GROMACS .gro file of C-alpha atoms in nm:
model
  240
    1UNK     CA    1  -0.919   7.256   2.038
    2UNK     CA    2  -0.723   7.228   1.728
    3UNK     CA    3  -0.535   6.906   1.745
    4UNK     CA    4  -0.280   6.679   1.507
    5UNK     CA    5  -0.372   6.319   1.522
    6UNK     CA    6  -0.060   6.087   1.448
    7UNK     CA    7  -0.181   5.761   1.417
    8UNK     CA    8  -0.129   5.439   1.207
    9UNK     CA    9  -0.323   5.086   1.226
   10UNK     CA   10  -0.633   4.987   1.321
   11UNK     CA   11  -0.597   5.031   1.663
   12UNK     CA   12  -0.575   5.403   1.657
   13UNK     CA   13  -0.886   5.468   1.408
   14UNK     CA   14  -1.135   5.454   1.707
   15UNK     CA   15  -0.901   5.726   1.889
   16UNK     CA   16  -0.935   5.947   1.534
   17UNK     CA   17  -1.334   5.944   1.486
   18UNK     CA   18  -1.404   5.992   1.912
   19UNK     CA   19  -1.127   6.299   1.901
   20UNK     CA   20  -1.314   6.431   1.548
   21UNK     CA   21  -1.633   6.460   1.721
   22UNK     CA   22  -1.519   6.682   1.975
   23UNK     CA   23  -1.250   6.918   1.847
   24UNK     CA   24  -1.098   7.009   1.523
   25UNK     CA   25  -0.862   6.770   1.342
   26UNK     CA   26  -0.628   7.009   1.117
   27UNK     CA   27  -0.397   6.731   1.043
   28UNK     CA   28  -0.340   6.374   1.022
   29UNK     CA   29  -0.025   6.212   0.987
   30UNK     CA   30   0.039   5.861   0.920
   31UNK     CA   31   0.338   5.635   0.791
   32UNK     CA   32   0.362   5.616   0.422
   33UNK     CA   33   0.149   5.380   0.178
   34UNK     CA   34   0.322   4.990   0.197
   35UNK     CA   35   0.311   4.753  -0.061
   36UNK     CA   36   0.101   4.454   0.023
   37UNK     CA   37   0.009   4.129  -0.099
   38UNK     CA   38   0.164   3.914  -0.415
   39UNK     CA   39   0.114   4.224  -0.656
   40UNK     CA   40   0.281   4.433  -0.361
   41UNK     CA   41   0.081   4.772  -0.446
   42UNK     CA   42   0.080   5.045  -0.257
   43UNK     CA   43  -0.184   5.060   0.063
   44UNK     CA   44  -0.291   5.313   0.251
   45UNK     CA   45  -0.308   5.271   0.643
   46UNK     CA   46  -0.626   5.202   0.825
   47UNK     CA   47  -0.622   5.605   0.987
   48UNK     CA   48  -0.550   5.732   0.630
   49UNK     CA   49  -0.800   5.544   0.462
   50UNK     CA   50  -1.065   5.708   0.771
   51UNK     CA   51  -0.909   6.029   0.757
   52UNK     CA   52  -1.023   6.070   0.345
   53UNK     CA   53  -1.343   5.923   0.415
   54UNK     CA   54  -1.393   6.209   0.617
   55UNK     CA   55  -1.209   6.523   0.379
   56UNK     CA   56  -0.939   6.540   0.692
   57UNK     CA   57  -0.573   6.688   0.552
   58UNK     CA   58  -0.343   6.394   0.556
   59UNK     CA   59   0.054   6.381   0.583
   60UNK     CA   60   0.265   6.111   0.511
   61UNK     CA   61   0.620   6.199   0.656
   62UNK     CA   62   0.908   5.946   0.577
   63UNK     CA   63   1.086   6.095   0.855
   64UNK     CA   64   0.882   6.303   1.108
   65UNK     CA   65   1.210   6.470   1.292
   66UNK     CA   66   1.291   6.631   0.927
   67UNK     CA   67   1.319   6.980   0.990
   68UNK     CA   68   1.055   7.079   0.640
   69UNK     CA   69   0.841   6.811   0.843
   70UNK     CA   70   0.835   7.019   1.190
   71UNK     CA   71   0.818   7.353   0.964
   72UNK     CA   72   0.508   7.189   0.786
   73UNK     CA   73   0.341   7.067   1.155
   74UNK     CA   74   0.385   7.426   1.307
   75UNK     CA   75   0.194   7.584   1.000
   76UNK     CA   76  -0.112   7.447   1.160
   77UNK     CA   77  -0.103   7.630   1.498
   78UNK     CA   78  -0.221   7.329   1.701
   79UNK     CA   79  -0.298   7.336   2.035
   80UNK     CA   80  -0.200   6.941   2.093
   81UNK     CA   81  -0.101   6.669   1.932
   82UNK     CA   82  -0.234   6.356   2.004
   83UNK     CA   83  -0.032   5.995   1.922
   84UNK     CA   84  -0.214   5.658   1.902
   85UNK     CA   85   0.059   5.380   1.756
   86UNK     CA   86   0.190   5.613   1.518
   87UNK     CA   87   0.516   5.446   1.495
   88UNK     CA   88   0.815   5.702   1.474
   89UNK     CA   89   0.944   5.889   1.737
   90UNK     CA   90   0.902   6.275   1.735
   91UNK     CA   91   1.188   6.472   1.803
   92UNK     CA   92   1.177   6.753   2.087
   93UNK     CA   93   1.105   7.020   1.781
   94UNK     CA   94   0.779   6.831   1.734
   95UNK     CA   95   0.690   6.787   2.101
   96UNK     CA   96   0.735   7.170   2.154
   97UNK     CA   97   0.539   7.268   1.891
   98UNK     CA   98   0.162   7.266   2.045
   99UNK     CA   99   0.053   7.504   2.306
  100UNK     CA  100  -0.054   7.212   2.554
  101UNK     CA  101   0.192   6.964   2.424
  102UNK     CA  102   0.145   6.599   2.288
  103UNK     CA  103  -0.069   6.299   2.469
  104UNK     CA  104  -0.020   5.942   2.388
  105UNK     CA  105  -0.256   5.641   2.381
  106UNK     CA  106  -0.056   5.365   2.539
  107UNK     CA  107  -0.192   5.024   2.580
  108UNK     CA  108  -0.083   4.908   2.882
  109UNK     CA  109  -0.079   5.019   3.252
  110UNK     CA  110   0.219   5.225   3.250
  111UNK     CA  111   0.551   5.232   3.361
  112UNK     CA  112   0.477   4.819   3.262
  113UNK     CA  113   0.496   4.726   2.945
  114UNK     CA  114   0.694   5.041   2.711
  115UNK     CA  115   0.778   4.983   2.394
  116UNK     CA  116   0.651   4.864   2.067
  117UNK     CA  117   0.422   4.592   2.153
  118UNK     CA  118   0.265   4.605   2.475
  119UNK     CA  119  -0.062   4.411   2.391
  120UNK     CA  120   0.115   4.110   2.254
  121UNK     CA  121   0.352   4.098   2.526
  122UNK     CA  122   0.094   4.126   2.831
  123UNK     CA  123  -0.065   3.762   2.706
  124UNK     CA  124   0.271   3.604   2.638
  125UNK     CA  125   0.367   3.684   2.985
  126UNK     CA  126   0.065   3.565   3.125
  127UNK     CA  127  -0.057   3.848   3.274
  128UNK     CA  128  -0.427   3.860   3.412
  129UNK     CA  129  -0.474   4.227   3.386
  130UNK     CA  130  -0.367   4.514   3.133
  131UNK     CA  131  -0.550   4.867   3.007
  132UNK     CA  132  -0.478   5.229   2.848
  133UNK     CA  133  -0.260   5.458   2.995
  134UNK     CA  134  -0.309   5.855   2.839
  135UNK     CA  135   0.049   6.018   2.881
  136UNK     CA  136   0.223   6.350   2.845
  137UNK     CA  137   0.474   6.265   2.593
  138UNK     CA  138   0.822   6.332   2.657
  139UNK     CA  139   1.143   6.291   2.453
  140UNK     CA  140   1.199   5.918   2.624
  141UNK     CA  141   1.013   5.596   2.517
  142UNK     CA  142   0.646   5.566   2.719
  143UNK     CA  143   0.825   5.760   3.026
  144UNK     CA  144   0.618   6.054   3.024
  145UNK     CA  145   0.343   6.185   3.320
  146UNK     CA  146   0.050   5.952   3.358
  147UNK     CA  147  -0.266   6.148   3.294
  148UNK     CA  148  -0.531   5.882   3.357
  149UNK     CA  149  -0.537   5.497   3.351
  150UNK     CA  150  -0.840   5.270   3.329
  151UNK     CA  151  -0.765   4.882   3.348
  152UNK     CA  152  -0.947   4.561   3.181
  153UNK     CA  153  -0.875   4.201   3.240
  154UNK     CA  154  -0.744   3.925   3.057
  155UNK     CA  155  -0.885   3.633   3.005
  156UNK     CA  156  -0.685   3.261   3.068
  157UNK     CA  157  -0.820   3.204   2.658
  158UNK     CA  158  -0.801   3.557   2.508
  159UNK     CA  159  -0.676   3.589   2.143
  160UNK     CA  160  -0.441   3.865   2.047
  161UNK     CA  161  -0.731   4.009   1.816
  162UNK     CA  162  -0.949   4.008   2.096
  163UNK     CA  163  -0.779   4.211   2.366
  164UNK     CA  164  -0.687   4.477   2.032
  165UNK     CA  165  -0.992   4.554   2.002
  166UNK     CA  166  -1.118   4.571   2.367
  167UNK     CA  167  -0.818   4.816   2.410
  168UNK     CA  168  -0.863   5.055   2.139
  169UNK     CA  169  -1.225   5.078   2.232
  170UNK     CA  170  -1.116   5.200   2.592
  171UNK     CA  171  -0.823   5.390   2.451
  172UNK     CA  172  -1.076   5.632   2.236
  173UNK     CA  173  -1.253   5.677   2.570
  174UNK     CA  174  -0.981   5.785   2.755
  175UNK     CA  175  -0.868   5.958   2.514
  176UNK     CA  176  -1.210   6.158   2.489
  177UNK     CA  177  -1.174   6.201   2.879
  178UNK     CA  178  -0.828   6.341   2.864
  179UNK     CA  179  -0.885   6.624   2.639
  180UNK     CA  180  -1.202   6.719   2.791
  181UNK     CA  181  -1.031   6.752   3.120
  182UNK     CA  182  -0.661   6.824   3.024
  183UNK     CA  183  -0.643   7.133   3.181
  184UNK     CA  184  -0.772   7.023   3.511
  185UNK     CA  185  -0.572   6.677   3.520
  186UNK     CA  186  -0.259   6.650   3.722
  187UNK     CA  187   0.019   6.480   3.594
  188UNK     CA  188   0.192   6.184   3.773
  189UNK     CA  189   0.552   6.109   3.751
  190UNK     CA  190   0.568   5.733   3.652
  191UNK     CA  191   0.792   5.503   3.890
  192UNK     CA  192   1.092   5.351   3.695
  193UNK     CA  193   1.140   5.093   3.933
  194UNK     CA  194   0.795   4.977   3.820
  195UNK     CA  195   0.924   4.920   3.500
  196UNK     CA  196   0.958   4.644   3.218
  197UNK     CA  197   0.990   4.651   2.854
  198UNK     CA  198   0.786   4.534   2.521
  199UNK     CA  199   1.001   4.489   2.247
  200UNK     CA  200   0.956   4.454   1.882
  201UNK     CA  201   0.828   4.116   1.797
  202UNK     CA  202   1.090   3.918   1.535
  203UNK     CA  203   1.030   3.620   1.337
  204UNK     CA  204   1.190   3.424   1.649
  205UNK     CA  205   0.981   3.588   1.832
  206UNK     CA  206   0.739   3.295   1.768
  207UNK     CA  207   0.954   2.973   1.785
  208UNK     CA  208   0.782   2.719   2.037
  209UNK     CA  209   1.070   2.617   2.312
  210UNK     CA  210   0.852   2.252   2.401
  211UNK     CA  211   1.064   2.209   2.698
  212UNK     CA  212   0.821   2.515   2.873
  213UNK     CA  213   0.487   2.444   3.027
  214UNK     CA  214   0.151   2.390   2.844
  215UNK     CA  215   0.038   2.732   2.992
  216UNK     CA  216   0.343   2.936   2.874
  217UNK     CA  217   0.372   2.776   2.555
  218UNK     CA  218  -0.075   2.815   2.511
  219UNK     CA  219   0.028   3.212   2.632
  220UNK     CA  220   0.251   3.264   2.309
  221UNK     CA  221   0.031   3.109   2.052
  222UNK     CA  222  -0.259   3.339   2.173
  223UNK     CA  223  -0.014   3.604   2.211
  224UNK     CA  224   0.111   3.625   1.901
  225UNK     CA  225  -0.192   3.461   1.671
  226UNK     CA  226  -0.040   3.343   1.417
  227UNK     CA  227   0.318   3.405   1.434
  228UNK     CA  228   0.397   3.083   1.655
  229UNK     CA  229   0.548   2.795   1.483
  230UNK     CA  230   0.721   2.464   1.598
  231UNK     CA  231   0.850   2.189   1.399
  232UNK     CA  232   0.745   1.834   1.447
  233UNK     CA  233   0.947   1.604   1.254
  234UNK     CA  234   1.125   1.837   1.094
  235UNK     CA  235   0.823   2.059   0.889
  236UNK     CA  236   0.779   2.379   1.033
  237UNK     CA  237   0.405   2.425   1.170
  238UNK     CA  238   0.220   2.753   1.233
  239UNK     CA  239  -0.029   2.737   1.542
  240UNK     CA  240  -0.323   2.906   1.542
   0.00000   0.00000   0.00000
């Protein structure tokens, strides 16, 4: 199969090297270099810096619904694309392009937990079990047909970091099984009843209310690692 990988952090590199050992990888697109750190130069992400390890063609599209963007994408005749945490949304142009469509890596057990951080908000909410859900894309957010779903637990003391990595582990798997089988998987409509949301985290995202319970307030610090903070006596604390 000839396939376009979108992808971005970390999480999605496993997702990359399973799919590039069993089909061909014509394309990679990522979100542009950042500037980082105190000298703020310009990084690459995690699935570009994997993708030029291994002499895959790399794109960096400010804005993937540009129409010299979707013109660019359909001059590689793929059969699918695949999306791991790329971190745009693609337009209908894009989701037409391939001849089997686009599947999505999400990381949770969909319809719970769409949106932009469904790993972070699974442990803030306390919940004792999560996993990957591989998806037909569709122009809405995470509301596409459910191809397959495996589930892992969480545990009462699991770190952010942690679960990540446990995911995208499991998320390259499915992946793997997806494609292998796409053909002979039936898609199932998702239940929006069954639905919640996983917004964005923001800066407040992270502010300690001290007035909730030891376990809710224990949930957000592991949660978010690193980006809760309280303020006793007036200094602001981060807590780890």
């Amino acid at each position: 199969m000839r396939i376009i990988f979108m992808g971005t952090p970390e999480f999605a590199v496993p997702s990359l090297a399973a799919l590039s050992e069993i089909s061909e990888i014509v394309c990679v697109v990522t979100q542009p270099d950042k500037p980082k750190g105190r000298g703020q130069k310009l990084q690459p992400s995690p699935v570009k810096i994997f993708a030029t390890e291994k002499n895959l063609p790399v794109i960096q599209p400010v804005k993937i619904k540009a129409p010299e963007v979707v013109a660019e994408l359909e001059k590689f005749r793929a059969d699918l694309i695949v999306v791991v945490a790329f971190g745009q949304i693609l337009s209908q142009a894009v989701l037409d392009l391939p001849k089997f469509g686009c599947v999505n890596v999400h990381a949770s057990l969909l319809p719970r937990y769409r949106g932009a951080a469904p790993v972070e908000w699974s442990i803030i909410n306390g919940e004792k079990v999560t996993g990957i859900t591989t998806m037909k894309m569709n122009a809405g957010l995470d509301t596409g047909d459910i191809l397959l779903q495996r589930e892992t637990e969480i545990g009462g003391d699991m770190i952010l970091p942690e679960l990540r990595e446990k995911l995208q582990q499991i998320g390259a798997e499915l992946l793997v099984e997806t494609v292998q089988n796409l053909e002979s998987i039936t898609p199932v409509a998702q239940d929006d009843s069954q639905s919640n949301y996983a917004p964005m985290l923001k800066k407040d995202t992270g502010a300690i209310d001290w007035n909730k319970s030891a376990r809710e307030i224990h949930n957000l610090v592991r949660g978010l690692y690193g980006g809760a903070f309280g303020f006793i006596s007036g200094e602001k604390f981060k807590i780890w």
